[in-house]
mmCIF file with all atom_site columns, C-alpha atoms in Angstrom:
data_model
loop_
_atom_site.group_PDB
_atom_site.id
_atom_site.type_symbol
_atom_site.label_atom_id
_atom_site.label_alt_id
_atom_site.label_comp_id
_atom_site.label_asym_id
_atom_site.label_entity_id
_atom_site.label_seq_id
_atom_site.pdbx_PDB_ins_code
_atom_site.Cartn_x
_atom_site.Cartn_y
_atom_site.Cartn_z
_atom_site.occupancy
_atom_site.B_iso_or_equiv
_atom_site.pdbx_formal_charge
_atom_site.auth_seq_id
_atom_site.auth_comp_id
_atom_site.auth_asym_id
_atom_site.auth_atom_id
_atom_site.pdbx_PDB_model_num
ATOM 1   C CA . UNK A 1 1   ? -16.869 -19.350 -1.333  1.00 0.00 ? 212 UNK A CA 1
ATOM 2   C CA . UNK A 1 2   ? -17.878 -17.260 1.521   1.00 0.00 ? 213 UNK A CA 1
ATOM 3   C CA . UNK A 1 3   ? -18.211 -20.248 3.966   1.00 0.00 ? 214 UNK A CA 1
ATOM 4   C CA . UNK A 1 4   ? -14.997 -21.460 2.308   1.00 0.00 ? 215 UNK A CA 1
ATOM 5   C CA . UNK A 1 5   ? -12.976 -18.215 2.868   1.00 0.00 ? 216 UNK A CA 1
ATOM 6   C CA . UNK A 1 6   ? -14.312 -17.997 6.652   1.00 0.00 ? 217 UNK A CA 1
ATOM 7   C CA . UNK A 1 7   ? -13.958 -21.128 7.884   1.00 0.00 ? 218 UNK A CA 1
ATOM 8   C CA . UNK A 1 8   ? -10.723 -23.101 8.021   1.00 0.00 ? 219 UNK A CA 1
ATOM 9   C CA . UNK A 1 9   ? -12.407 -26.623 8.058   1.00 0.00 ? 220 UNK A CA 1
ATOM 10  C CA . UNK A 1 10  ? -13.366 -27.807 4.558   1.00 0.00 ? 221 UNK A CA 1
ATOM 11  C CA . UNK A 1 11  ? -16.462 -29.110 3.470   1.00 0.00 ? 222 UNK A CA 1
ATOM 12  C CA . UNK A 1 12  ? -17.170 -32.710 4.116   1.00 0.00 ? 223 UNK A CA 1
ATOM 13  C CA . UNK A 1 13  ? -19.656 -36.014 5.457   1.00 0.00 ? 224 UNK A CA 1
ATOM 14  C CA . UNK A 1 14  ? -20.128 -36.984 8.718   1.00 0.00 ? 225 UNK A CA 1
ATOM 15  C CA . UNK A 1 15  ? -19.260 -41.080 8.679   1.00 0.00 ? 226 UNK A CA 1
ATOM 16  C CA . UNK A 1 16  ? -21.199 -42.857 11.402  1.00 0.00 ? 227 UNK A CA 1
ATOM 17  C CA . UNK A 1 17  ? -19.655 -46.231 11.869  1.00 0.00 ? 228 UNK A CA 1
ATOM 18  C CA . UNK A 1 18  ? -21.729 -47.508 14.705  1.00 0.00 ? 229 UNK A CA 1
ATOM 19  C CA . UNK A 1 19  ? -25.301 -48.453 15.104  1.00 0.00 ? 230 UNK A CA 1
ATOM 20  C CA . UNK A 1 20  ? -27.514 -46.760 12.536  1.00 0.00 ? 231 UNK A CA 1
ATOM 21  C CA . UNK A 1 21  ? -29.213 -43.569 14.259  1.00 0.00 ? 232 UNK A CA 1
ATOM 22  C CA . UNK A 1 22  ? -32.956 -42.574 13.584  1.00 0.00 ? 233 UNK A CA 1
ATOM 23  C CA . UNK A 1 23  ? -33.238 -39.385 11.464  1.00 0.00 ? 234 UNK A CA 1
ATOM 24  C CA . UNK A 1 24  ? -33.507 -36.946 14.220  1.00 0.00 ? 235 UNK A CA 1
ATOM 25  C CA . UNK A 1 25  ? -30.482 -37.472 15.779  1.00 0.00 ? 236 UNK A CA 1
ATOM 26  C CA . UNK A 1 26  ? -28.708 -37.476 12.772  1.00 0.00 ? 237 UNK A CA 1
ATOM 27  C CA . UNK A 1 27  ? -30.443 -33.808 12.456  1.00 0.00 ? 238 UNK A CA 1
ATOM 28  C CA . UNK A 1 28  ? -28.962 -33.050 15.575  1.00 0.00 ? 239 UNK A CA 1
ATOM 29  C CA . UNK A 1 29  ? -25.753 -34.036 15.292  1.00 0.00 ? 240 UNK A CA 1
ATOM 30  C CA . UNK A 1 30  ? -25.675 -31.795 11.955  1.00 0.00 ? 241 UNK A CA 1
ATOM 31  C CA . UNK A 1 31  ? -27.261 -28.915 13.462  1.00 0.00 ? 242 UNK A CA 1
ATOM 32  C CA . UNK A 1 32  ? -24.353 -28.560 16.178  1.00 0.00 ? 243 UNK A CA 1
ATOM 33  C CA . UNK A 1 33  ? -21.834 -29.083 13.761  1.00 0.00 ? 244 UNK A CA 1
ATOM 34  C CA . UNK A 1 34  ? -23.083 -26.301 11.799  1.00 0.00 ? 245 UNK A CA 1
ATOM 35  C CA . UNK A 1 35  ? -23.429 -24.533 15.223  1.00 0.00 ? 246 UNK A CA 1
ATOM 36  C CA . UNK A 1 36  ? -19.842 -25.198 15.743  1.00 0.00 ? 247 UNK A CA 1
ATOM 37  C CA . UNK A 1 37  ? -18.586 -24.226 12.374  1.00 0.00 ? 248 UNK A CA 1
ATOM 38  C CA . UNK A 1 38  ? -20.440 -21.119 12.175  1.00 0.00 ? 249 UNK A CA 1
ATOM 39  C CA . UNK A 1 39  ? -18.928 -20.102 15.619  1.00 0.00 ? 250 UNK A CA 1
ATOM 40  C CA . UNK A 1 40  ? -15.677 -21.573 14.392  1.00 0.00 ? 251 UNK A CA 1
ATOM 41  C CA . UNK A 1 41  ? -14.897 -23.405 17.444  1.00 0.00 ? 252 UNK A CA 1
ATOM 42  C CA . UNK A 1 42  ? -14.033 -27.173 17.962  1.00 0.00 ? 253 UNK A CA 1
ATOM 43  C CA . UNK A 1 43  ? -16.713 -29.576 17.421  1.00 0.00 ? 254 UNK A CA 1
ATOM 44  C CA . UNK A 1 44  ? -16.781 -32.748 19.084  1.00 0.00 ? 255 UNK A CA 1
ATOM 45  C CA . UNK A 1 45  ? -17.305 -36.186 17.393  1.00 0.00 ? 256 UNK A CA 1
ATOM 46  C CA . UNK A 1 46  ? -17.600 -39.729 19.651  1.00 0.00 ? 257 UNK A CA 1
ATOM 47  C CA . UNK A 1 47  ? -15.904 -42.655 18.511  1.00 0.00 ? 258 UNK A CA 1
ATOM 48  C CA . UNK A 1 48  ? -18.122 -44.001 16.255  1.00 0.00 ? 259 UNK A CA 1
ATOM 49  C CA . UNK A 1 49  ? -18.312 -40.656 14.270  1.00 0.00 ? 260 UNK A CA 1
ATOM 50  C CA . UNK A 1 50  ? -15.855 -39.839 11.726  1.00 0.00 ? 261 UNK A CA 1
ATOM 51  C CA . UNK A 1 51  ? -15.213 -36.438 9.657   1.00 0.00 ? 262 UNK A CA 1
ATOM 52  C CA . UNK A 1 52  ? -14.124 -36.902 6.093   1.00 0.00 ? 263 UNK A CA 1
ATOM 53  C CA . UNK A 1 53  ? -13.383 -33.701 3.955   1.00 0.00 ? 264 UNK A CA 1
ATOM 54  C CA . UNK A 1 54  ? -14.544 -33.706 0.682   1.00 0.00 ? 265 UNK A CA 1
ATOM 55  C CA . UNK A 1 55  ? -13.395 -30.638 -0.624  1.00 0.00 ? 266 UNK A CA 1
ATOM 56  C CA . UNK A 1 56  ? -10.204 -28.472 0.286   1.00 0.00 ? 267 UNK A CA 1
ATOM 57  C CA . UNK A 1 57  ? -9.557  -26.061 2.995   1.00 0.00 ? 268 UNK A CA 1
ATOM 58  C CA . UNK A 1 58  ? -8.628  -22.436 2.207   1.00 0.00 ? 269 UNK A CA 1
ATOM 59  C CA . UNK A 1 59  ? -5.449  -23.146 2.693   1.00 0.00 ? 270 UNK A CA 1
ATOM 60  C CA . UNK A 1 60  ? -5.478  -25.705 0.454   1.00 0.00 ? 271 UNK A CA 1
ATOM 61  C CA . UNK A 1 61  ? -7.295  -23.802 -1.959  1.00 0.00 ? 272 UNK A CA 1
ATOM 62  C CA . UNK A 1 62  ? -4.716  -21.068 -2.097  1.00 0.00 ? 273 UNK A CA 1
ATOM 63  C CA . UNK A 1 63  ? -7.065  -18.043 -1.311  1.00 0.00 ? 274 UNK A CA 1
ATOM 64  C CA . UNK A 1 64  ? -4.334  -16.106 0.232   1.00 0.00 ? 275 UNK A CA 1
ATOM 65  C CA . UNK A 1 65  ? -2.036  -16.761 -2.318  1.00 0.00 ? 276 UNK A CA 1
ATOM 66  C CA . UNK A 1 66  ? -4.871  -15.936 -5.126  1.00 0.00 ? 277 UNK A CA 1
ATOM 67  C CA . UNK A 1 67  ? -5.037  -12.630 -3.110  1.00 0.00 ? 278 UNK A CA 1
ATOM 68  C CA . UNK A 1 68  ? -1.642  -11.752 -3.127  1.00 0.00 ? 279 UNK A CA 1
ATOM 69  C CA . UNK A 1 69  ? -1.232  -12.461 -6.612  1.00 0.00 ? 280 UNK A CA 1
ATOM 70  C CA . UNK A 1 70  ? -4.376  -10.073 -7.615  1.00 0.00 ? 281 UNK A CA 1
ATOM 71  C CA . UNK A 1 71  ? -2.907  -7.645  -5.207  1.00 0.00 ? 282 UNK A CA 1
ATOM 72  C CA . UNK A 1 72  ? 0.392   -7.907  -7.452  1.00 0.00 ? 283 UNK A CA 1
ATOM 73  C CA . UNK A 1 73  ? -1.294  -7.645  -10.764 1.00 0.00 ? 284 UNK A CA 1
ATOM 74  C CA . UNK A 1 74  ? -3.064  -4.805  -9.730  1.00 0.00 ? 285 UNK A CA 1
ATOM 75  C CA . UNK A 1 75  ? 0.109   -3.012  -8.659  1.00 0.00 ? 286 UNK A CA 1
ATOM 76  C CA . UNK A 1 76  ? 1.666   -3.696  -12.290 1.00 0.00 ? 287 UNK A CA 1
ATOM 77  C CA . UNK A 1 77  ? -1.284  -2.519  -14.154 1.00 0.00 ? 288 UNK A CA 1
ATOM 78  C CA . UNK A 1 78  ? -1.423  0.707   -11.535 1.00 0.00 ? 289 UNK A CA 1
ATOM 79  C CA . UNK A 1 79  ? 2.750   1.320   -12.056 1.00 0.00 ? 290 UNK A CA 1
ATOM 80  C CA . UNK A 1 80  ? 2.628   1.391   -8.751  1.00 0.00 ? 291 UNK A CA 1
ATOM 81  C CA . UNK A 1 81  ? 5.476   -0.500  -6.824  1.00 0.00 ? 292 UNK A CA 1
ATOM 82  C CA . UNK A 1 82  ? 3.785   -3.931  -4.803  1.00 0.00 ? 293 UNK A CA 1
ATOM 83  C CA . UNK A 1 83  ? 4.381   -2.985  -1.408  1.00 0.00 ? 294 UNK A CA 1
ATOM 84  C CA . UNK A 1 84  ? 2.373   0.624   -1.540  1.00 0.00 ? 295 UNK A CA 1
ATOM 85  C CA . UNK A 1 85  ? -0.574  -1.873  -2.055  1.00 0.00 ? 296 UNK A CA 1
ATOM 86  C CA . UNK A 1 86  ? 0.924   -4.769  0.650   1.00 0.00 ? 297 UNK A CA 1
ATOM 87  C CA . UNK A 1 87  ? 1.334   -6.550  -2.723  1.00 0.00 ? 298 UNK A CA 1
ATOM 88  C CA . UNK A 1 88  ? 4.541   -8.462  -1.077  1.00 0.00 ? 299 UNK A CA 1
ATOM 89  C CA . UNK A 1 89  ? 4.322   -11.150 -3.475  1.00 0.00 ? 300 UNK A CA 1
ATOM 90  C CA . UNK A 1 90  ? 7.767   -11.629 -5.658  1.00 0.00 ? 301 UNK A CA 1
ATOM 91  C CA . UNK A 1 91  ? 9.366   -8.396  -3.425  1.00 0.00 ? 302 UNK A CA 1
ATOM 92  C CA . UNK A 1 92  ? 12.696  -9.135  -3.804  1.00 0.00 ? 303 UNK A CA 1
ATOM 93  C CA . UNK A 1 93  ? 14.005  -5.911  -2.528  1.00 0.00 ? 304 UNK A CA 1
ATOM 94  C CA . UNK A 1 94  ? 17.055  -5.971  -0.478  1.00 0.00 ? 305 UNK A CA 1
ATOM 95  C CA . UNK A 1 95  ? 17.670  -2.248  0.521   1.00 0.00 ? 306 UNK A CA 1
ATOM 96  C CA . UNK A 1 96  ? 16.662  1.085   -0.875  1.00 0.00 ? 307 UNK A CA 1
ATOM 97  C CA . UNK A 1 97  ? 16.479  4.334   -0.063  1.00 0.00 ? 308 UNK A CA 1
ATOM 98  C CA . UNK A 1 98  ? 13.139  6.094   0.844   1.00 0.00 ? 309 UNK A CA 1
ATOM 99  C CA . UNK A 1 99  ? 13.844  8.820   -0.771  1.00 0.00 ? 310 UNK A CA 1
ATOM 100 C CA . UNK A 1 100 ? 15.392  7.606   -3.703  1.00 0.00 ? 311 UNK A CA 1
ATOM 101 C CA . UNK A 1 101 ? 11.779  4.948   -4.029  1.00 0.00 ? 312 UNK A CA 1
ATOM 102 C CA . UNK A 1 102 ? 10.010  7.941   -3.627  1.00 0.00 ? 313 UNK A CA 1
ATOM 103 C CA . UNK A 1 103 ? 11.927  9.857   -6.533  1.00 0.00 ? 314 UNK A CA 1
ATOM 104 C CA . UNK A 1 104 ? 11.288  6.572   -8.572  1.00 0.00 ? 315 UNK A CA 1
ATOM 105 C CA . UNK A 1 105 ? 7.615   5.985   -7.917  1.00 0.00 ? 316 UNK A CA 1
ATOM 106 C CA . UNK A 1 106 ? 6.630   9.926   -8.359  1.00 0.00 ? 317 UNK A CA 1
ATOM 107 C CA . UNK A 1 107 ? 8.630   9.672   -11.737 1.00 0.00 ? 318 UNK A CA 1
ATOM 108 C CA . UNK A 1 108 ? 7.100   6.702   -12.725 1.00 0.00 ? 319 UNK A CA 1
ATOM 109 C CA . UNK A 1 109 ? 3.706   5.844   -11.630 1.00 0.00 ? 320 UNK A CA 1
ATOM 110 C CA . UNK A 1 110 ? 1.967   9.558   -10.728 1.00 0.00 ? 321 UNK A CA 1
ATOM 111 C CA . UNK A 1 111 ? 4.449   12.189  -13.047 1.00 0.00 ? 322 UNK A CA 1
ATOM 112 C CA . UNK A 1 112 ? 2.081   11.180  -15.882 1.00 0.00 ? 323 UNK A CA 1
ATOM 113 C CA . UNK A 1 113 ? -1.331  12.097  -13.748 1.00 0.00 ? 324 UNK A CA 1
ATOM 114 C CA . UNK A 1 114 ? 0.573   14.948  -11.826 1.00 0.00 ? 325 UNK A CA 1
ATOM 115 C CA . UNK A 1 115 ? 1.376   16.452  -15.131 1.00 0.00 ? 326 UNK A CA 1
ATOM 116 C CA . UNK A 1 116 ? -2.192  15.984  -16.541 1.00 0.00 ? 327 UNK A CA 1
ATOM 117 C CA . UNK A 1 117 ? -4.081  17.584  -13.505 1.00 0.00 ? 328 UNK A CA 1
ATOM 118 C CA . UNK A 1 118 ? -1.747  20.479  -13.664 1.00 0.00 ? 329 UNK A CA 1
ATOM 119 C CA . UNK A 1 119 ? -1.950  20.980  -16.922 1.00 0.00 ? 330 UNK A CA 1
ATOM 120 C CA . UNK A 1 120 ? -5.745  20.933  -17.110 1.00 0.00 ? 331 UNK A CA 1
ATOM 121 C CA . UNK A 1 121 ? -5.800  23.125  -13.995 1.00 0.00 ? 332 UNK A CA 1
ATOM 122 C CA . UNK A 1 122 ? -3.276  26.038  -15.573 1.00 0.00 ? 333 UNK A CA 1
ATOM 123 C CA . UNK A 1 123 ? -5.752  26.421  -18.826 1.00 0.00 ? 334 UNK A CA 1
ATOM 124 C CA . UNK A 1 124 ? -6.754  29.689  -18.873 1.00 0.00 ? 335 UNK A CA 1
ATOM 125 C CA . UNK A 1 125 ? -10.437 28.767  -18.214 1.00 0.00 ? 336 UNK A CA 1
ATOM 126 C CA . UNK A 1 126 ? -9.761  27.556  -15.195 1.00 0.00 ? 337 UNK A CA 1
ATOM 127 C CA . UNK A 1 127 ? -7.152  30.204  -13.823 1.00 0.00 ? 338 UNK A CA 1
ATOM 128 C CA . UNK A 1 128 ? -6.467  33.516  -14.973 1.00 0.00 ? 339 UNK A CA 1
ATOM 129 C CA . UNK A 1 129 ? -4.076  33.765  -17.733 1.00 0.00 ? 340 UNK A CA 1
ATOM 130 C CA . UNK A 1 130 ? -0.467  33.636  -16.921 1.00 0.00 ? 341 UNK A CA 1
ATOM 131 C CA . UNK A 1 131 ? -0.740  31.853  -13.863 1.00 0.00 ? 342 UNK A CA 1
ATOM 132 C CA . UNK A 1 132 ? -0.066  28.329  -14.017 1.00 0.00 ? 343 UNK A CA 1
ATOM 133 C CA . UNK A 1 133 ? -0.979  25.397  -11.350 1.00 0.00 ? 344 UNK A CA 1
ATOM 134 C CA . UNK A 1 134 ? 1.732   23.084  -9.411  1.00 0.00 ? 345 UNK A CA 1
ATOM 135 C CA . UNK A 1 135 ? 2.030   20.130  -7.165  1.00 0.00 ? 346 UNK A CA 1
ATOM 136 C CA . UNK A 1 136 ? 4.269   20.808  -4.210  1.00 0.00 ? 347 UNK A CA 1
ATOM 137 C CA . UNK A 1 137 ? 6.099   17.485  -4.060  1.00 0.00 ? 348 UNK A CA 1
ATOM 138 C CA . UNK A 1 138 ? 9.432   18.914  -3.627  1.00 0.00 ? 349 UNK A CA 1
ATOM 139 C CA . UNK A 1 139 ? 8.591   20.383  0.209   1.00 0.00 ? 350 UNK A CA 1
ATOM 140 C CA . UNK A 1 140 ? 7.353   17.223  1.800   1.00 0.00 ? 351 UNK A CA 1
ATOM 141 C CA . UNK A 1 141 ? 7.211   14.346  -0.236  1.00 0.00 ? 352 UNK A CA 1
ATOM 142 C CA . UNK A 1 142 ? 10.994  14.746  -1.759  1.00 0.00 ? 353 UNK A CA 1
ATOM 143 C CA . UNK A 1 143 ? 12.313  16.408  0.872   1.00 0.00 ? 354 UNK A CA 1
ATOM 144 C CA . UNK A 1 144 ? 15.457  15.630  1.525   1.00 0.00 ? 355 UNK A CA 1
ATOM 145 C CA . UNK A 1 145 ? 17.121  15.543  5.006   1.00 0.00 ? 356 UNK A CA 1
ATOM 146 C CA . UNK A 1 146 ? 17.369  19.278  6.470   1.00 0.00 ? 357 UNK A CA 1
ATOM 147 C CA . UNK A 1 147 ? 21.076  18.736  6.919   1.00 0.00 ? 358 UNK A CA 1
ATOM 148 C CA . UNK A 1 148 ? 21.981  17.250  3.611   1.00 0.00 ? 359 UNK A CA 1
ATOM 149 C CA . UNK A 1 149 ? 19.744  20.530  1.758   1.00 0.00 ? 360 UNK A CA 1
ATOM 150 C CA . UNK A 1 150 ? 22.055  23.081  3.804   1.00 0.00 ? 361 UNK A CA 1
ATOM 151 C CA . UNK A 1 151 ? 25.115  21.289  2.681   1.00 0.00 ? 362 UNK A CA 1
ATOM 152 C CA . UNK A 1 152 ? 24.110  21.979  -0.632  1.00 0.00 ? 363 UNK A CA 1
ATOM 153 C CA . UNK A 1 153 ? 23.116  25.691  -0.065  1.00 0.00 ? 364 UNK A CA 1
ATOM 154 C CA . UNK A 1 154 ? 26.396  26.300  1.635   1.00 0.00 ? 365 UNK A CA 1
ATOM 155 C CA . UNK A 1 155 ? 28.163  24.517  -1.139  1.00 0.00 ? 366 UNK A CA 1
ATOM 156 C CA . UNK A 1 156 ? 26.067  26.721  -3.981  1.00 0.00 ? 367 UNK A CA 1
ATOM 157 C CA . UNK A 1 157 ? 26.652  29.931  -1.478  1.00 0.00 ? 368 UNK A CA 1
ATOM 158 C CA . UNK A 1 158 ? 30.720  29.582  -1.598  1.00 0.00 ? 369 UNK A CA 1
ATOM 159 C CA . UNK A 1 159 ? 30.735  29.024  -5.124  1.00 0.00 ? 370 UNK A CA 1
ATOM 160 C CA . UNK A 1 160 ? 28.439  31.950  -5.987  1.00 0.00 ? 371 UNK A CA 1
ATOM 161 C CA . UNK A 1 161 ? 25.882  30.483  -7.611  1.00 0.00 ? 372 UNK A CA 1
ATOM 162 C CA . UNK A 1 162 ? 23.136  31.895  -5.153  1.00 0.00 ? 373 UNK A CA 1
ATOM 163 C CA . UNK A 1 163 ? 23.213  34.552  -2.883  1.00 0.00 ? 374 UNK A CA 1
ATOM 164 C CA . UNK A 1 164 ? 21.886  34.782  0.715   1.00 0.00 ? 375 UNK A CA 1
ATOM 165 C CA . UNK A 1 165 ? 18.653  35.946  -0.319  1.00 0.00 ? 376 UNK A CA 1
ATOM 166 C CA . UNK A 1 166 ? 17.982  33.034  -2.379  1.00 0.00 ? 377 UNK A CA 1
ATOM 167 C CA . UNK A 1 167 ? 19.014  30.487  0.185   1.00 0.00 ? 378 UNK A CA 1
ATOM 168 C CA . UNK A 1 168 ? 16.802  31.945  2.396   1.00 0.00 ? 379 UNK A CA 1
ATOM 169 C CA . UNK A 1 169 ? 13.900  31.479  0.007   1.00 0.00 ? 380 UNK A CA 1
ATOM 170 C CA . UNK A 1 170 ? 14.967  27.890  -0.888  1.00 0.00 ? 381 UNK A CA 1
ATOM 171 C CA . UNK A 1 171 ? 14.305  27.472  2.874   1.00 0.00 ? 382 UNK A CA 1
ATOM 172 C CA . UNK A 1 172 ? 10.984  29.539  3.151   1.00 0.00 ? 383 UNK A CA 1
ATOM 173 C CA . UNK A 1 173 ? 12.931  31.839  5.240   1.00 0.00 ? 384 UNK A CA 1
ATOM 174 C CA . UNK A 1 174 ? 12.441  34.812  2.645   1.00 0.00 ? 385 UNK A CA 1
ATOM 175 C CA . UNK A 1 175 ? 13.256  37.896  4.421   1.00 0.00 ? 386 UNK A CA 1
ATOM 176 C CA . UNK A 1 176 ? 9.750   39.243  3.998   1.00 0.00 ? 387 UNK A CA 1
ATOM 177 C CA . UNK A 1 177 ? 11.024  43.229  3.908   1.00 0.00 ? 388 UNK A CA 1
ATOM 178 C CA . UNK A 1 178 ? 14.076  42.954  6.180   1.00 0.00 ? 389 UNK A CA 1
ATOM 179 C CA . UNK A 1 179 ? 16.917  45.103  4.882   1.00 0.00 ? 390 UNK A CA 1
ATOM 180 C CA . UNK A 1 180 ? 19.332  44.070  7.577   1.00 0.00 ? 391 UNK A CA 1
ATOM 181 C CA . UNK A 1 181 ? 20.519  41.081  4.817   1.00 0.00 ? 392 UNK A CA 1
ATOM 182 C CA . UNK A 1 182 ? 22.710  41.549  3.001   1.00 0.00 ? 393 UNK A CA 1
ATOM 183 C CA . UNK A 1 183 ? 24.069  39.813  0.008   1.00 0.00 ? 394 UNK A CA 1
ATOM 184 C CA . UNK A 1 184 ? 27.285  37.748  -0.417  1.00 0.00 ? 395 UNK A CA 1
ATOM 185 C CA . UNK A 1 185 ? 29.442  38.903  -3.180  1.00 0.00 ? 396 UNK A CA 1
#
C-alpha cells in the first residue's frame, strides 16, 4: 500500500511485442523501471514495449477520498466540527460567524471536558477549600469585538445596571486603588 499511496502509476507487466530478449536485458529493463518509479519520474519504453496496469492507481483506488472520509468520522466521534480537523468532506457550510462557531463548538464538543477538568481541579485536595478552578474562555477565545463589548457596557451603564467601577473591571481596567472614580448614580 505504501508503493501504492506514493506512486501515481499502478502496478502492472511490461509487454514486449518484438523479438524475444535474453534474460538479462529483460533484468535491465525492469531494474530502470523500478529506478524510474522509485524516483517517480517518466520512464521511457521503445516501440516494441508496452505498459499494461494490472491493478489501480491511487486515484483510482480512492485513497484520498478513504482519507477524507476517516478524517470525517473521526470528527463525528470527537464532536468536533470537520473543518477543525481539515475534515472538508460533506461541509456544506455557506456562512457563519466565527464567533458564533466558536460559541457552538465550546458548548458542544469541549463544555463537557472543560467542566470535568475544572471540576476535578476545584476538589479540595487539589486546591485549598473555597477556591474553585476556571477556564478563561470568555477573554480570548469568546471575545467579542472590543467595540460591540463597549456598546453593551454603555448600554448596561445608562440603564444602571452597573456602575463605572464594574465596567472598568469587565474591561480589566479595575482601578487598582484610584479614588479619583467615581460612581454613576
Amino acid at each position: 500500500m505504501r508503493v501504492a499511496t506514493s506512486t501515481p502509476m499502478p502496478s502492472g507487466v511490461i509487454k514486449n511485442t518484438g523479438a524475444d530478449l535474453p534474460s538479462a536485458e529483460v533484468q535491465g529493463i525492469l531494474a530502470a523501471w523500478k529506478s524510474a518509479r522509485e524516483q517517480r519520474s517518466t520512464a521511457y519504453l521503445t516501440s516494441t514495449l508496452d505498459y499494461q496496469p494490472t491493478s489501480f492507481s491511487p486515484k483510482d483506488m480512492m485513497f484520498v477520498d478513504a482519507v477524507q472520509a476517516t478524517c470525517t468520522q473521526i470528527a463525528r466521534m470527537m464532536n468536533v466540527p470537520a473543518y477543525y480537523i481539515s475534515a472538508d468532506q460533506n461541509n456544506s457550510m455557506t456562512y457563519s460567524n466565527v464567533q458564533d462557531e466558536r460559541k457552538q463548538f465550546l458548548a458542544l464538543s469541549l463544555a463537557p471536558y472543560i467542566n470535568a477538568i475544572q471540576d476535578r481541579l476545584s476538589m479540595d485536595d487539589v486546591t485549598a477549600r473555597g477556591n474553585i478552578v476556571k477556564f478563561d474562555v470568555d477573554s480570548a477565545f469568546l471575545r467579542v469585538d472590543p467595540m460591540e463589548r463597549l456598546n453593551v457596557i454603555e448600554k448596561m451603564l445608562s440603564l444602571g445596571l452597573i456602575t463605572i467601577d464594574q465596567a472598568m473591571e469587565m474591561e480589566d481596567l479595575t482601578p487598582n486603588g484610584n479614588t479619583d472614580v467615581t460612581s454613576v448614580q
